mmCIF file of C-alpha atoms in Angstrom:
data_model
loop_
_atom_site.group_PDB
_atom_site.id
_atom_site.type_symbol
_atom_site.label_atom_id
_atom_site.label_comp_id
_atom_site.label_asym_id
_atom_site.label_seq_id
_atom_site.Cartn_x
_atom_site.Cartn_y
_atom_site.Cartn_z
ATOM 1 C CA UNK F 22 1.382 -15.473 11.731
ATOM 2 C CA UNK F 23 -2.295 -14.492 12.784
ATOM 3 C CA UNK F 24 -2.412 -16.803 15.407
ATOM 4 C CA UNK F 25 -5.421 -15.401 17.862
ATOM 5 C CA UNK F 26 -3.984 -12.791 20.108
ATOM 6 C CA UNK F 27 -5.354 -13.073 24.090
ATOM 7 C CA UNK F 28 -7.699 -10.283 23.869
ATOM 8 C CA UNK F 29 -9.217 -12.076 21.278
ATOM 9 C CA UNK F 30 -11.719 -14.174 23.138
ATOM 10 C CA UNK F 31 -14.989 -13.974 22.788
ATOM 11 C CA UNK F 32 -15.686 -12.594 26.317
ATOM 12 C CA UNK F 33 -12.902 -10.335 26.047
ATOM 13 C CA UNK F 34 -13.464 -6.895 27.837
ATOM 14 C CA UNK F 35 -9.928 -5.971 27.321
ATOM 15 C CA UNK F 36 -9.624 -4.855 23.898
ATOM 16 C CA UNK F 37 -7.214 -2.597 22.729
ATOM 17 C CA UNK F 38 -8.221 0.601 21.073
ATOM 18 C CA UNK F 39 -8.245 0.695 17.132
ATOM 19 C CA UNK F 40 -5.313 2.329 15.257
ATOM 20 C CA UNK F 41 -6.456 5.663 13.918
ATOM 21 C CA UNK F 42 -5.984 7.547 10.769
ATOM 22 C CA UNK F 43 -2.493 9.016 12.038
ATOM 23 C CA UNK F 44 -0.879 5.612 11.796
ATOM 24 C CA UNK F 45 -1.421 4.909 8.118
ATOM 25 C CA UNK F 46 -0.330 8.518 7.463
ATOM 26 C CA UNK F 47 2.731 7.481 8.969
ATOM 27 C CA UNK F 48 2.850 4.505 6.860
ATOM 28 C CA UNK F 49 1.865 6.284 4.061
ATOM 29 C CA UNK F 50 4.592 8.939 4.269
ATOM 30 C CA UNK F 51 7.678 5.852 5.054
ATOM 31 C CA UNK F 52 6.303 4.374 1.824
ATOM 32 C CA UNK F 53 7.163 7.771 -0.230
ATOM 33 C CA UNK F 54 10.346 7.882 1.488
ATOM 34 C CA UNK F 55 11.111 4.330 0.529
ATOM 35 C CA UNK F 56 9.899 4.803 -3.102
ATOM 36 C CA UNK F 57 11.577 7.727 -3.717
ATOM 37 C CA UNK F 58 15.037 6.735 -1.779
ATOM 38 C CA UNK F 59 14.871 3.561 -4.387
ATOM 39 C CA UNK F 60 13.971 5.349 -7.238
ATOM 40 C CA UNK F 61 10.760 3.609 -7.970
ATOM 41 C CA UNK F 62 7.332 5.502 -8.871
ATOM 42 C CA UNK F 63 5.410 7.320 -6.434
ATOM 43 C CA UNK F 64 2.356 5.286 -7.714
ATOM 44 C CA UNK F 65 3.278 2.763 -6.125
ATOM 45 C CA UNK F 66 2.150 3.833 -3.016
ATOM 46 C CA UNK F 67 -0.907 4.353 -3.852
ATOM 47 C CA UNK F 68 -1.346 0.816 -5.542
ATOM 48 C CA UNK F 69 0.246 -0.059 -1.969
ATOM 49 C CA UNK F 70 -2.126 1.886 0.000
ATOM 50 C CA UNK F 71 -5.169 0.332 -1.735
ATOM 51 C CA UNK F 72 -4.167 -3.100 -0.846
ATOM 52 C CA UNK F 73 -3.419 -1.873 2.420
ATOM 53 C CA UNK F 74 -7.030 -0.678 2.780
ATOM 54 C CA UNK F 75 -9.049 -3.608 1.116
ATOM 55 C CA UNK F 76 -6.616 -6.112 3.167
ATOM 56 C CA UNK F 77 -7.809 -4.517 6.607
ATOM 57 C CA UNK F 78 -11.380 -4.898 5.441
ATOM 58 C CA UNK F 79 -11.345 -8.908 5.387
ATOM 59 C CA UNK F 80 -11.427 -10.940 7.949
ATOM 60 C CA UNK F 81 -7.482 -12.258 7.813
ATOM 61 C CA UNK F 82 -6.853 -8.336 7.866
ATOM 62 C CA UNK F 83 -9.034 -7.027 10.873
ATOM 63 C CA UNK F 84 -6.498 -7.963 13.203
ATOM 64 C CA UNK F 85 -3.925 -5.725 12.160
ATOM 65 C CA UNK F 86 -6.226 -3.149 12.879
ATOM 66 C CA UNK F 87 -5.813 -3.316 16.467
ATOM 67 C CA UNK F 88 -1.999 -5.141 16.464
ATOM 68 C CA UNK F 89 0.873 -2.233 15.001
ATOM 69 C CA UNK F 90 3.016 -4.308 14.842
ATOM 70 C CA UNK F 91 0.898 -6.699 11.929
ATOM 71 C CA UNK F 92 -0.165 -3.204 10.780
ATOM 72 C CA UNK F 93 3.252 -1.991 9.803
ATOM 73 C CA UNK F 94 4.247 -5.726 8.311
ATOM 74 C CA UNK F 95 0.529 -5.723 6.263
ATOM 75 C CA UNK F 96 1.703 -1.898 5.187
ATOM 76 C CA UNK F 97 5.527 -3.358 3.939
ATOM 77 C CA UNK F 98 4.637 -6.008 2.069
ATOM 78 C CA UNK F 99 1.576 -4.359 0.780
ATOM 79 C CA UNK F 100 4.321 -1.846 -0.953
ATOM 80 C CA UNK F 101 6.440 -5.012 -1.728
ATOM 81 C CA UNK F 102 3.442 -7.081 -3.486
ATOM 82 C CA UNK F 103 3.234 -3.320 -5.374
ATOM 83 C CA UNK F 104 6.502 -2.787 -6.202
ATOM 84 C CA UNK F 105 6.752 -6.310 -7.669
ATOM 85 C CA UNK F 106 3.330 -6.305 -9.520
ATOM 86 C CA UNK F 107 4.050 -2.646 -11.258
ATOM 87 C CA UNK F 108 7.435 -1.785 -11.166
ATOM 88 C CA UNK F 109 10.397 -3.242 -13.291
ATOM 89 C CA UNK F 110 12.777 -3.416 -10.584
ATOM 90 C CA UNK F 111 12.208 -6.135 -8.344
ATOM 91 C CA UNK F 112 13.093 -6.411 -4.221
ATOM 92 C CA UNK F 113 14.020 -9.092 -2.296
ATOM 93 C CA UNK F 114 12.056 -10.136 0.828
ATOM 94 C CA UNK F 115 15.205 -9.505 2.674
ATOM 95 C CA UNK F 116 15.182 -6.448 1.440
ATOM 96 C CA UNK F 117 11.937 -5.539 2.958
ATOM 97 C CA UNK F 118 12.937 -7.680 6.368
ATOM 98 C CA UNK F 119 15.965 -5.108 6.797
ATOM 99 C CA UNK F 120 13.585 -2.157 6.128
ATOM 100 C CA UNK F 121 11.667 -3.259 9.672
ATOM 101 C CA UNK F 122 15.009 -3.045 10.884
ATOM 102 C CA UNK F 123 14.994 -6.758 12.194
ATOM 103 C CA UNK F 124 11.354 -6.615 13.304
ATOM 104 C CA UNK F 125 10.516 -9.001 10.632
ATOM 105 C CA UNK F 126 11.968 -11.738 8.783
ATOM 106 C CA UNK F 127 11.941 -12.669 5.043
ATOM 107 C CA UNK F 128 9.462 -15.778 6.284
ATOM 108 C CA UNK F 129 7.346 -13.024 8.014
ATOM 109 C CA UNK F 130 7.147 -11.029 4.611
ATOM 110 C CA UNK F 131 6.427 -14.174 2.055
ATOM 111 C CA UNK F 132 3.983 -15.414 4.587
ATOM 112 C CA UNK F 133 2.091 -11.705 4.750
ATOM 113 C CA UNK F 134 2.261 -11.647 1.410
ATOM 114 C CA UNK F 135 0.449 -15.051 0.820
ATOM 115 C CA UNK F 136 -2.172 -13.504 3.307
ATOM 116 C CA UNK F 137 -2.577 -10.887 1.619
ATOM 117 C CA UNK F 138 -2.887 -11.954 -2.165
ATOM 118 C CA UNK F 139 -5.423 -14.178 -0.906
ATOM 119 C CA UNK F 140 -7.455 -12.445 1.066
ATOM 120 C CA UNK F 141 -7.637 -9.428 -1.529
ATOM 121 C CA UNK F 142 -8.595 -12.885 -3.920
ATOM 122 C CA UNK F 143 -5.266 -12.162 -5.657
ATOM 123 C CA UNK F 144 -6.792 -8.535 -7.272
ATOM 124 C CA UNK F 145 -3.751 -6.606 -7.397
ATOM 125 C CA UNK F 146 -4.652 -4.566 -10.731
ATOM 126 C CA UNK F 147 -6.575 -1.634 -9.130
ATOM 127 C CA UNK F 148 -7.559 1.208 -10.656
ATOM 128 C CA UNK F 149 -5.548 4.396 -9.762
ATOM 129 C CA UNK F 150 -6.709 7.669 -9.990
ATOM 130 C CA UNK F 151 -3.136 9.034 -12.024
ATOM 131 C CA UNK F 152 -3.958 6.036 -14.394
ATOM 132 C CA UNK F 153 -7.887 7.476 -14.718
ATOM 133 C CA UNK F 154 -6.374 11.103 -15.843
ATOM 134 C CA UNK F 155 -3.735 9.859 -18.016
ATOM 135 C CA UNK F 156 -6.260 8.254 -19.589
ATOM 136 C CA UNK F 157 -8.381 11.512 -19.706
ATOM 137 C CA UNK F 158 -5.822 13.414 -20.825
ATOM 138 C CA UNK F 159 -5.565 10.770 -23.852
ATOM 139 C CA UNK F 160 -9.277 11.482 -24.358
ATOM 140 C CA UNK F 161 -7.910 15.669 -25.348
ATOM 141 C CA UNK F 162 -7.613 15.604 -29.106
ATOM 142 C CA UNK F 163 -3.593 15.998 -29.829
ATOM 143 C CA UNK F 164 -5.227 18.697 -32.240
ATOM 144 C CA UNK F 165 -6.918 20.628 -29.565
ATOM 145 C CA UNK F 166 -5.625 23.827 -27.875
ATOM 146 C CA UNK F 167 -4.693 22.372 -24.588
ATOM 147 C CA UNK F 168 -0.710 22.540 -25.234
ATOM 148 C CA UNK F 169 1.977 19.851 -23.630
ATOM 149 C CA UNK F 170 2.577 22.320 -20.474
ATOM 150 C CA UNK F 171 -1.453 22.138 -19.786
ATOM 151 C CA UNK F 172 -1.341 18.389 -19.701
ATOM 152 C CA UNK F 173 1.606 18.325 -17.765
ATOM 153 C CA UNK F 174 -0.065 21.150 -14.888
ATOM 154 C CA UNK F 175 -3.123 18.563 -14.834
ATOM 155 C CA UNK F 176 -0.831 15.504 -14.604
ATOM 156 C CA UNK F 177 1.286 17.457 -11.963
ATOM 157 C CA UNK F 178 -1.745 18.931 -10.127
ATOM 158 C CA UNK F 179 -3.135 15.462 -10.081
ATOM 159 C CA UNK F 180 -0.243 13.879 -8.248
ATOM 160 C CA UNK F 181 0.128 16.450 -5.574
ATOM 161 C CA UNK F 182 -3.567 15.229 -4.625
ATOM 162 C CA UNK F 183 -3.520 11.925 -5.125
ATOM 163 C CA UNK F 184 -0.402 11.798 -2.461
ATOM 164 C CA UNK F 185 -2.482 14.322 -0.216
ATOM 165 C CA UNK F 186 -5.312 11.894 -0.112
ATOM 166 C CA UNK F 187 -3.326 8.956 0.082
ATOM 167 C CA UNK F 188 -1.815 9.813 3.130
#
């Protein structure tokens, strides 16, 4: 699946450009639509997103920096790994092949997702930053006079950024 691609010689000149900030956006944003068409939490995504980002930073995952098309397959199963790590639901590979529409195949995602566990050294229990203010907000005495509707502002204001800076 990462076979080397021709530009990647060593005395390549031809390289194409890096994919910029606007593509995992994108990615971002189809995540939340796929999360929230399937019912399954936002947080996800996020959980997704920082795979996403530490698998790009190894070696098996600088590729897909410069490839789309291994970008958008690293970005899928990176919310499939997620999804079946946190959520109680669980997909089906071929459920994420027919999300690429027939770009890729269930061997395509298993594969990815082999690449990826072990390239991230199989740690898929990040820290997230709604789990570091739930905790927080656990911190508040129950005693205290921050009332339910407070916490649930913080948690809800929380959220809204965590999915701005996620995408």
């Amino acid at each position: 699946l990462l076979k080397r691609r021709p530009w990647m010689t060593r005395h390549s000149t031809n390289r194409p450009t890096m994919l910029d900030a606007g593509c995992r956006s994108k990615i971002s944003q189809w995540c939340y639509q796929v999360v929230d068409r399937c019912g399954i939490n936002r947080e996800s995504v996020s959980i997704a997103i920082s795979y996403l980002d530490r698998f790009l930073m190894t070696s098996a995952g600088a590729t897909s920096l410069y490839d789309i098309k291994m970008f958008q397959l690293a970005a899928t199963t990176s919310l499939y790994i997620a999804i079946k790590v946190f959520e109680p639901k669980v997909i089906d590979p071929k459920f994420v092949a027919m999300l690429s529409r027939g770009t890729y195949s269930e061997n395509d995602v298993t594969e990815m997702e082999m690449i990826i566990l072990y390239a991230l050294d199989w740690r898929v229990q990040p820290p997230t930053a709604m789990s570091f203010t739930r905790h927080f907000l656990d911190l508040v005495p129950a005693r205290s006079s921050v009332d339910e509707s407070a916490r649930d502002f913080v948690l809800q204001s929380s959220r809204f950024q965590v999915e701005l800076a996620v995408s």
